[in-house]
Coordinates of N, CA and C in Angstrom, one line a residue:
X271 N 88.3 144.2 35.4 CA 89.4 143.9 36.4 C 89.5 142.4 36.6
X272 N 90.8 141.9 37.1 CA 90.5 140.7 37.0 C 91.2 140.4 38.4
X273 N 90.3 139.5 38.8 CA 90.9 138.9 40.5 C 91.7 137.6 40.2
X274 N 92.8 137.5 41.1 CA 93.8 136.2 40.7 C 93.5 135.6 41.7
X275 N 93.3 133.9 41.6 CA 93.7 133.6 43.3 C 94.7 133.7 43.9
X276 N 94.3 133.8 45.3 CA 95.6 134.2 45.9 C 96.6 133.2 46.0
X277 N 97.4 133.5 45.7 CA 99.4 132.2 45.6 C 98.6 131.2 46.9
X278 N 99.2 130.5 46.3 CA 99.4 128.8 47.3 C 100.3 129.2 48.7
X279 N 100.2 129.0 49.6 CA 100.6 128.5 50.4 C 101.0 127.5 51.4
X280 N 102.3 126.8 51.1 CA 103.0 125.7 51.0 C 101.5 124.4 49.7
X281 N 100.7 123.8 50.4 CA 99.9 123.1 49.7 C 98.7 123.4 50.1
X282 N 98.3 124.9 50.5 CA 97.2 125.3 51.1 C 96.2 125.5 49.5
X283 N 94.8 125.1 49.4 CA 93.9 125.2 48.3 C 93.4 126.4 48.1
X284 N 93.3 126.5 47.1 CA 92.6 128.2 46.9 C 91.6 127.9 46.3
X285 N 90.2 128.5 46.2 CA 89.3 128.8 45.6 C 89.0 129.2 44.5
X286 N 88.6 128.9 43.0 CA 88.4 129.8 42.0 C 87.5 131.2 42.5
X287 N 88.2 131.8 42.1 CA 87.0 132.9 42.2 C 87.0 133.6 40.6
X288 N 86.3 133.9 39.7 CA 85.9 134.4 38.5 C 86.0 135.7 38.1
X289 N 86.3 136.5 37.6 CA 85.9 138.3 37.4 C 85.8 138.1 35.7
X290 N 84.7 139.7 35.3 CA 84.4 139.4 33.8 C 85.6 140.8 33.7
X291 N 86.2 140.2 32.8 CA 87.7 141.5 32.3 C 87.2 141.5 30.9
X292 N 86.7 142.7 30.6 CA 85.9 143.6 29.1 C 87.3 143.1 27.8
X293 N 86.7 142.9 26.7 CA 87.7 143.1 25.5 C 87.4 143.6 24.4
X294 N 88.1 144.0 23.8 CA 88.1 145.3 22.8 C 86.8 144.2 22.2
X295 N 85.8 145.3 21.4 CA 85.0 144.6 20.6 C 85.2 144.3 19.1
X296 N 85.0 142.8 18.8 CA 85.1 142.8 17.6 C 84.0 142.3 16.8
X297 N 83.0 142.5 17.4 CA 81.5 142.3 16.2 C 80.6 142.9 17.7
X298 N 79.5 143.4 17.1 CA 78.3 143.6 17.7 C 77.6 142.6 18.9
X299 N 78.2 143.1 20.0 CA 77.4 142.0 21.3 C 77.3 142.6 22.1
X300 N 76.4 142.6 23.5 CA 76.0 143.1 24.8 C 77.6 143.2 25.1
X301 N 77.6 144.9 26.2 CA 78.9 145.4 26.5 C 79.4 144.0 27.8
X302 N 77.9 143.2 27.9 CA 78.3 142.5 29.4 C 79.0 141.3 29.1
X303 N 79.1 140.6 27.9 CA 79.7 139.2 27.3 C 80.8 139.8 26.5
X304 N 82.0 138.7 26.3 CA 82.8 138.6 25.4 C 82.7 138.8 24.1
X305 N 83.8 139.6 23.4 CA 83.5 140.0 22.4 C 83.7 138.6 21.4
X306 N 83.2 138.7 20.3 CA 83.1 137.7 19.3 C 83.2 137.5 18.1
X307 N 83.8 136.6 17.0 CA 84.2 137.2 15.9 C 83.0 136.1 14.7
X308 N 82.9 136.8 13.8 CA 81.6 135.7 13.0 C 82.1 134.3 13.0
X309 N 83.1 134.0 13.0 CA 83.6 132.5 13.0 C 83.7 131.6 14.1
X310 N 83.6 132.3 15.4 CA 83.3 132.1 16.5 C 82.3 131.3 17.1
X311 N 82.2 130.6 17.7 CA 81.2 129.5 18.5 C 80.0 130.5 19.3
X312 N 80.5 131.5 19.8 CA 79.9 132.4 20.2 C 78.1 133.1 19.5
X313 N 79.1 133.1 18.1 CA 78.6 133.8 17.2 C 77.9 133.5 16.5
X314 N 77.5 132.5 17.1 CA 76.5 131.5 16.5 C 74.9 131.0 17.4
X315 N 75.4 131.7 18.3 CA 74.5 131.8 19.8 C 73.9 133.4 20.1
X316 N 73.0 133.7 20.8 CA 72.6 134.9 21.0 C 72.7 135.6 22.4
X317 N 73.5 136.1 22.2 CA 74.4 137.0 23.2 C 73.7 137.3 24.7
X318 N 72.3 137.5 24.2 CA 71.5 137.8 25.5 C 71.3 136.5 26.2
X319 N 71.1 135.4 25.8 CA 70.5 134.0 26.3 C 72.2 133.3 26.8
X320 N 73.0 133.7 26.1 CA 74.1 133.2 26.6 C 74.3 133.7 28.2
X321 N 74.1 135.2 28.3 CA 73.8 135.6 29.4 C 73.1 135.4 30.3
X322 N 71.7 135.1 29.8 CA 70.6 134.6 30.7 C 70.9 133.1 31.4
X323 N 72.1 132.5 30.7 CA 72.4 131.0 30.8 C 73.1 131.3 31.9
X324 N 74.4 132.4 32.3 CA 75.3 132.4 33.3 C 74.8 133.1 34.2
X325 N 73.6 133.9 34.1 CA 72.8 134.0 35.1 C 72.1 132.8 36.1
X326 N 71.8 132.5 35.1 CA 70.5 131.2 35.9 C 71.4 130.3 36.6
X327 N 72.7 130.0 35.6 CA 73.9 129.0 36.7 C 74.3 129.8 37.8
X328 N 74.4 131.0 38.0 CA 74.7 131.8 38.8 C 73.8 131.6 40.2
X329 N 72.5 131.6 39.8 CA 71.4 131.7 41.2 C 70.9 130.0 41.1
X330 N 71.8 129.2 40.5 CA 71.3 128.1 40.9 C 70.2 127.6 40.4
X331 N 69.7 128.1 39.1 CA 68.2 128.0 38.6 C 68.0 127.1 37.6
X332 N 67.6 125.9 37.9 CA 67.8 124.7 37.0 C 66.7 125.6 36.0
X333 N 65.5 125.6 35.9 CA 65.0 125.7 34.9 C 64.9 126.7 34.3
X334 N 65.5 127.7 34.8 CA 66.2 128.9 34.0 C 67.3 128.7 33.0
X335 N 68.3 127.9 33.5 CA 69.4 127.2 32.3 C 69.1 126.5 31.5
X336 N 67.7 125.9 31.5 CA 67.1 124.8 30.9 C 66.1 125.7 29.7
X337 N 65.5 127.3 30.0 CA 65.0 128.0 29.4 C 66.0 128.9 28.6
X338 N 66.9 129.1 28.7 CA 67.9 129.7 28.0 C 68.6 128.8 27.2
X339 N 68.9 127.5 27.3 CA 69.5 127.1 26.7 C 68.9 126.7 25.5
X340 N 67.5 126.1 25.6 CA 66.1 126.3 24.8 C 66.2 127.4 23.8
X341 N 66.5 128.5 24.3 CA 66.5 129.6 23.6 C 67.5 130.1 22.4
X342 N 68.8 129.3 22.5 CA 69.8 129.6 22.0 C 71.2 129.7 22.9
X343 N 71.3 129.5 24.4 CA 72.1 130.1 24.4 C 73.6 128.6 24.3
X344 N 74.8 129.1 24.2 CA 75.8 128.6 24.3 C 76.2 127.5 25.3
X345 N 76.3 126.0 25.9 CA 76.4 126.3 27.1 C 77.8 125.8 27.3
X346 N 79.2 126.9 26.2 CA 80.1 127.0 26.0 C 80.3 128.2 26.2
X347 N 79.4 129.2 26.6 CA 79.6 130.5 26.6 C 80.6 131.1 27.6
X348 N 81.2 131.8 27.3 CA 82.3 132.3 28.1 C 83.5 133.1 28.0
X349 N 84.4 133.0 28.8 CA 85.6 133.6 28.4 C 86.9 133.4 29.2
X350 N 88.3 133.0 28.8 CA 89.5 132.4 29.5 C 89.4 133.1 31.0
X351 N 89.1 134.6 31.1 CA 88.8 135.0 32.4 C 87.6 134.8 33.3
X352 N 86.6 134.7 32.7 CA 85.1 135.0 33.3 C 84.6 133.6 33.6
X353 N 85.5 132.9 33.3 CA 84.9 131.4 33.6 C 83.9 131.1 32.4
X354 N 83.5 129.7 32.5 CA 82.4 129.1 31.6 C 81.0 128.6 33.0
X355 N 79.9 128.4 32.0 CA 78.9 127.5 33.4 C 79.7 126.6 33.8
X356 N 79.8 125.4 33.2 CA 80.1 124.3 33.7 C 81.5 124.7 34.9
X357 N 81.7 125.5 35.0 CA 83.0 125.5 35.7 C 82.0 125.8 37.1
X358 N 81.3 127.4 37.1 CA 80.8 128.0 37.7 C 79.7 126.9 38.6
X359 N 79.1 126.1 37.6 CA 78.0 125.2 38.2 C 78.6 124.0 39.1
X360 N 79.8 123.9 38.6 CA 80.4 122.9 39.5 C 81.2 123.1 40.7
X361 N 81.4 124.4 40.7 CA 82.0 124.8 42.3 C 80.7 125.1 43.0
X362 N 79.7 125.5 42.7 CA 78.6 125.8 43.7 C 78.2 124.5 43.9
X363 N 78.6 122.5 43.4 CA 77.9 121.7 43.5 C 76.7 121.3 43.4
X364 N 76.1 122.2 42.2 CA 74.5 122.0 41.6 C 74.9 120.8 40.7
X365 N 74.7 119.1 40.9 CA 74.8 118.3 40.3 C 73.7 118.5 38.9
X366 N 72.7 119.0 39.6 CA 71.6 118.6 38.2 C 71.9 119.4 37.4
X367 N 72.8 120.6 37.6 CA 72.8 121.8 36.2 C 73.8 121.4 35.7
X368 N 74.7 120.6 36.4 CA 76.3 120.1 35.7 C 75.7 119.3 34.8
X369 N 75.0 118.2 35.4 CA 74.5 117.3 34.3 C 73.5 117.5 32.7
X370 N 73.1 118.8 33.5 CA 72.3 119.2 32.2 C 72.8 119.6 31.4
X371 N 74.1 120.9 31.5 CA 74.8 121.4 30.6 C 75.6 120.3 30.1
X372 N 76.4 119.6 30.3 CA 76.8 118.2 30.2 C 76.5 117.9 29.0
X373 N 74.9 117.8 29.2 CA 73.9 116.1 27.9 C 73.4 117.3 27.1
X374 N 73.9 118.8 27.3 CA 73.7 119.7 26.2 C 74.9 120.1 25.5
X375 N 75.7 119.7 25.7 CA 77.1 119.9 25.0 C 78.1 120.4 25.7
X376 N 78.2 120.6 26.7 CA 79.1 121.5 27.6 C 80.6 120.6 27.5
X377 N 81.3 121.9 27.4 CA 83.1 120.6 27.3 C 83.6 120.7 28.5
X378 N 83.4 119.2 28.9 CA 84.4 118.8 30.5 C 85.4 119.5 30.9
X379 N 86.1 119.8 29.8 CA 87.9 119.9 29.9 C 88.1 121.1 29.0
X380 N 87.3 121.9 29.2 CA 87.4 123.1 29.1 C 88.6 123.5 29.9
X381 N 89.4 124.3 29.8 CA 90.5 125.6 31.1 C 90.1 126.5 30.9
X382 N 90.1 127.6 31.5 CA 90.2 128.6 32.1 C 91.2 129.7 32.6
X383 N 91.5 130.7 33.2 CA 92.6 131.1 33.6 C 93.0 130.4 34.7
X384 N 94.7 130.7 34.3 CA 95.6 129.4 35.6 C 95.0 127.8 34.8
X385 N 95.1 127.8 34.6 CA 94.4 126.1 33.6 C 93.0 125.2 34.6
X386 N 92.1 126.1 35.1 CA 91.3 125.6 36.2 C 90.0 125.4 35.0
X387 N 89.8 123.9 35.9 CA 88.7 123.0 35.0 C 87.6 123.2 35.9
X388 N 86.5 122.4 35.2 CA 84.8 122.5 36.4 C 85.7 121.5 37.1
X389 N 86.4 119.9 36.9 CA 86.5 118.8 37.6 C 87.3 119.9 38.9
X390 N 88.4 120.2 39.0 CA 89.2 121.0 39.8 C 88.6 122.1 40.8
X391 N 87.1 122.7 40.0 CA 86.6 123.3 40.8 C 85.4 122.6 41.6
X392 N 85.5 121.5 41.7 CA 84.2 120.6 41.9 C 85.6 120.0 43.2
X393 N 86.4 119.7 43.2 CA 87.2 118.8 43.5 C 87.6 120.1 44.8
X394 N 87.8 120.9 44.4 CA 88.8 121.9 45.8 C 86.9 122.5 46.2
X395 N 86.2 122.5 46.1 CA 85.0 122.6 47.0 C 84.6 121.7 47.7
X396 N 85.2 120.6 47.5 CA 85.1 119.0 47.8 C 83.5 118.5 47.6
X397 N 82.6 119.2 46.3 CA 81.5 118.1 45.9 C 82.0 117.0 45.4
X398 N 81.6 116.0 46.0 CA 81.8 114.3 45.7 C 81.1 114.0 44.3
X399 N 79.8 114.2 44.5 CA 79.0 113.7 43.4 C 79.3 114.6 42.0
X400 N 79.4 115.8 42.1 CA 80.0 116.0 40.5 C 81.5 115.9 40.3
X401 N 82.2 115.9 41.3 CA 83.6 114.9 40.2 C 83.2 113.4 40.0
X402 N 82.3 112.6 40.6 CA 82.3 111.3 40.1 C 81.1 111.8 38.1
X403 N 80.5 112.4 38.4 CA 80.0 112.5 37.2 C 80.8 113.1 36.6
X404 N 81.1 114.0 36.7 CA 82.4 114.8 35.3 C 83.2 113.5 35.3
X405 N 83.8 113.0 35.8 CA 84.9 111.8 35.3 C 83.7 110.7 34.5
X406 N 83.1 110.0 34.6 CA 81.8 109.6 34.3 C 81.6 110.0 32.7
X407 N 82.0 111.5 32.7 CA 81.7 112.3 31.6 C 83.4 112.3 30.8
X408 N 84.0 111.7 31.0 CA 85.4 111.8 30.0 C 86.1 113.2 30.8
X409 N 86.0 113.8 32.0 CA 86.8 114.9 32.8 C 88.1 114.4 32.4
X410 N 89.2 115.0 32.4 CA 90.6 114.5 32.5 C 91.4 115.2 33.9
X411 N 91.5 114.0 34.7 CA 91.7 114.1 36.0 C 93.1 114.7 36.5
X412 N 93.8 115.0 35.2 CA 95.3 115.0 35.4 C 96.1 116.4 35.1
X413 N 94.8 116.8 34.8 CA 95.2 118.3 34.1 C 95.4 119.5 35.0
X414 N 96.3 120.5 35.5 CA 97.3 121.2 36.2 C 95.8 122.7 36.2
X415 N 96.0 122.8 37.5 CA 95.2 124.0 37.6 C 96.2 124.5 38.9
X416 N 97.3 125.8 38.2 CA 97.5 126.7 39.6 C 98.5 125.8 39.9
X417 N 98.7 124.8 39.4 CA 100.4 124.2 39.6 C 99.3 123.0 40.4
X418 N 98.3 122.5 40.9 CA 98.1 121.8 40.9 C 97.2 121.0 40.5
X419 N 96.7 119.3 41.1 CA 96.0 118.5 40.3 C 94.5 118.4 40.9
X420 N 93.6 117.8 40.5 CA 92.5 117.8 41.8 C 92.9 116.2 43.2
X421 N 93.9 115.4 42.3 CA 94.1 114.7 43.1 C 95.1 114.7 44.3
X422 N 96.4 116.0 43.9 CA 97.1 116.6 45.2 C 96.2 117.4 46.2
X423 N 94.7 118.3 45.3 CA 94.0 118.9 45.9 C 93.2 118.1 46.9
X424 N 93.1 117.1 46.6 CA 92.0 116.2 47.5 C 93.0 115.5 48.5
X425 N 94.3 115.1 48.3 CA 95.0 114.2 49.1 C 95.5 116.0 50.2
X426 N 95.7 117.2 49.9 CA 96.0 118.1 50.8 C 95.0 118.1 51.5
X427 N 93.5 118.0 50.9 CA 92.4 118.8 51.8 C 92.2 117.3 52.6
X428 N 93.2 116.5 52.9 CA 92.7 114.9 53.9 C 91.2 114.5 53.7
X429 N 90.6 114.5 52.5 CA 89.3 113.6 52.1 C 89.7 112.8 51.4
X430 N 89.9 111.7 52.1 CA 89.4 110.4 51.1 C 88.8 109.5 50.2
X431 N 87.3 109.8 50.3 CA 86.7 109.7 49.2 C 86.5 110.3 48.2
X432 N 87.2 111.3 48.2 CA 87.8 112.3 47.0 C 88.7 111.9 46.4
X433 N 90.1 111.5 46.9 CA 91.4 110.7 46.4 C 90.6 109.6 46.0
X434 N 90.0 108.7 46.9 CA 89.6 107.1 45.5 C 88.7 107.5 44.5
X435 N 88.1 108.2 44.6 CA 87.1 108.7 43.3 C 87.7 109.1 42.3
X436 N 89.0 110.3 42.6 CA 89.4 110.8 41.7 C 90.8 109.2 40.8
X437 N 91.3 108.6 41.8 CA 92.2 107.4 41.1 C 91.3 106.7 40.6
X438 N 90.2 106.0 40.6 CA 89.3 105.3 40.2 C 89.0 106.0 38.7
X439 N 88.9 107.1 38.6 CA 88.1 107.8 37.5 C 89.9 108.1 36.8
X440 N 90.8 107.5 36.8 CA 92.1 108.0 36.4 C 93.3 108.8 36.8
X441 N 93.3 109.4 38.0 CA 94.4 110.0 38.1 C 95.6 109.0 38.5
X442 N 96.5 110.1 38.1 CA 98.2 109.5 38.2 C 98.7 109.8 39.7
X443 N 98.5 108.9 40.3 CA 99.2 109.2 41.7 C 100.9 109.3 41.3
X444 N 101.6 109.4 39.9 CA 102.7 109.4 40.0 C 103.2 110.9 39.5
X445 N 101.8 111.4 39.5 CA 102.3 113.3 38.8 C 102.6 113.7 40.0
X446 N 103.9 114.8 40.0 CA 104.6 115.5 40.9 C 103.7 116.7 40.8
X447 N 103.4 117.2 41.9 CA 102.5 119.0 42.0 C 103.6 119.7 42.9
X448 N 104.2 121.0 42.2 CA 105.3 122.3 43.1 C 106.5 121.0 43.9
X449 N 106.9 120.0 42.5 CA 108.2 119.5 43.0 C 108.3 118.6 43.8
X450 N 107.1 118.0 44.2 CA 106.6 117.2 45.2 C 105.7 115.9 44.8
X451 N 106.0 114.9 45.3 CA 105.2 114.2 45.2 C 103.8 113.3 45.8
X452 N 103.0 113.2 45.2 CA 101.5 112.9 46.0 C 101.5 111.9 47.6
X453 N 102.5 111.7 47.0 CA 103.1 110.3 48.3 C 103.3 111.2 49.1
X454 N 104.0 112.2 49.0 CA 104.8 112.9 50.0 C 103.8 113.9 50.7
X455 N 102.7 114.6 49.5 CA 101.9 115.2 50.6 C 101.1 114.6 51.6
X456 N 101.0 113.1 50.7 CA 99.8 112.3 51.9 C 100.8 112.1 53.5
X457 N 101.8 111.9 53.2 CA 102.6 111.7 54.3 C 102.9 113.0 55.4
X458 N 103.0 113.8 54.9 CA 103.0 114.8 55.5 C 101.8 115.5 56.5
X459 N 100.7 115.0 55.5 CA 99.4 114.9 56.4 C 98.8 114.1 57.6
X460 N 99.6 113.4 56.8 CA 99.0 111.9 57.8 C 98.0 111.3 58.1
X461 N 97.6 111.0 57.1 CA 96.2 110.1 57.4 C 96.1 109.3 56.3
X462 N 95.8 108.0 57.2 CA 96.5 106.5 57.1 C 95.9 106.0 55.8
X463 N 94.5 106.5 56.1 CA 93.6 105.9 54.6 C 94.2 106.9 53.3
X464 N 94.2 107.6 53.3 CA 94.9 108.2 52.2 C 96.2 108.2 51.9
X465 N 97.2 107.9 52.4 CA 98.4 106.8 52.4 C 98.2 105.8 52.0
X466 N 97.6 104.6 52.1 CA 97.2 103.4 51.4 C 96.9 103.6 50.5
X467 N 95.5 104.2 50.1 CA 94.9 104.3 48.7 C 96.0 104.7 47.7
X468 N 97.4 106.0 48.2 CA 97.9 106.3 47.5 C 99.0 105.3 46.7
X469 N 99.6 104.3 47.9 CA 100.8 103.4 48.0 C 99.8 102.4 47.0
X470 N 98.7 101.7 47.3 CA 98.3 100.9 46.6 C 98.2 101.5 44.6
X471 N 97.6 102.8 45.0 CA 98.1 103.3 43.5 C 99.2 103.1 42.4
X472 N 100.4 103.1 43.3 CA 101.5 103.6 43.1 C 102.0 102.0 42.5
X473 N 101.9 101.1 43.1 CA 102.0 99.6 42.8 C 101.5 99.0 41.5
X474 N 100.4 99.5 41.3 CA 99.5 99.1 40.1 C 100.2 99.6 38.6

């Protein structure tokens, strides 16, 4: 089954939330992971340890992801619906497992369903310290999750050290999110420091 977030509300933020949605099988793997084909990145990894990887990011267990990954597992493992770690690790704000999967291969700019990145999900939780590392890490700040950006997401949620983090590390204060523009949400919000930071963007 798969859970959708729930629709936007005028520029209200939604939460990723994850579900694993089963697919037909096409090579031999645990009924609990994505099916996979020999040519597959997957398939190149062992299906149990890939598991034991989205476990351990699950409870937060650095050296559980650190034992699994040792093991074999993916730490690309995943599926368009079920999420990847890196997404998962980065909305719960475990800096040290982002970083780990990270300097093990993990892709920044991975999407997901609705086009939702780890940066996006790091950014509408409002952890500070892993969007400055995912950008750090080549994140691409500009990329559309759910019709929006992490930098509309940060200028709606009124944190500002979210908005300069995220322009500092590249975003386009000139991308339009649902027809609108970033100027226009800051304005609407009203708060002054994030109005500047935006207007000064805009200039440059």
């Amino acid at each position: 089954m798969k859970k959708h977030i729930a629709p936007l509300s005028g520029l209200a933020i939604g939460l990723v939330v994850v579900a694993c949605v089963p697919s037909p099988p096409t090579a031999e793997v645990s009924p609990a992971l994505p099916a996979v084909t020999d040519s597959s990145p997957l398939a190149q990894t062992d299906p149990m340890q890939n598991q034991r990887l989205r476990d351990a990011v699950q409870a937060g267990n650095r050296q559980g992801v650190e034992l699994a990954l040792a093991a074999g597992a993916n730490p690309n493992a995943g599926s368009f619906y079920e999420g990847y770690p890196l997404m998962l690790a980065a909305h719960q704000g475990n800096v040290d497992i982002v970083r780990l999967l990270v300097d093990r291969g993990a892709d920044v700019n991975t999407q997901a369903d609705e086009g939702y990145t780890a940066l996006m999900n790091a950014a509408t939780a409002g952890h500070l310290d892993v969007v400055q590392l995912l950008l750090e890490q080549g994140a691409d700040p500009n990329l559309y999750s759910a019709g929006m950006t992490p930098l509309a997401t940060a200028v709606a949620a009124e944190n500002p050290d979210m908005v300069k983090a995220l322009l500092e590390g590249g975003a386009d204060a000139r991308q339009s999110v649902q027809s609108r523009s970033v100027l226009a949400i800051a304005q609407e919000k009203g708060n002054p420091k994030i109005i500047n930071l935006i207007e000064t963007a805009l200039e440059e």
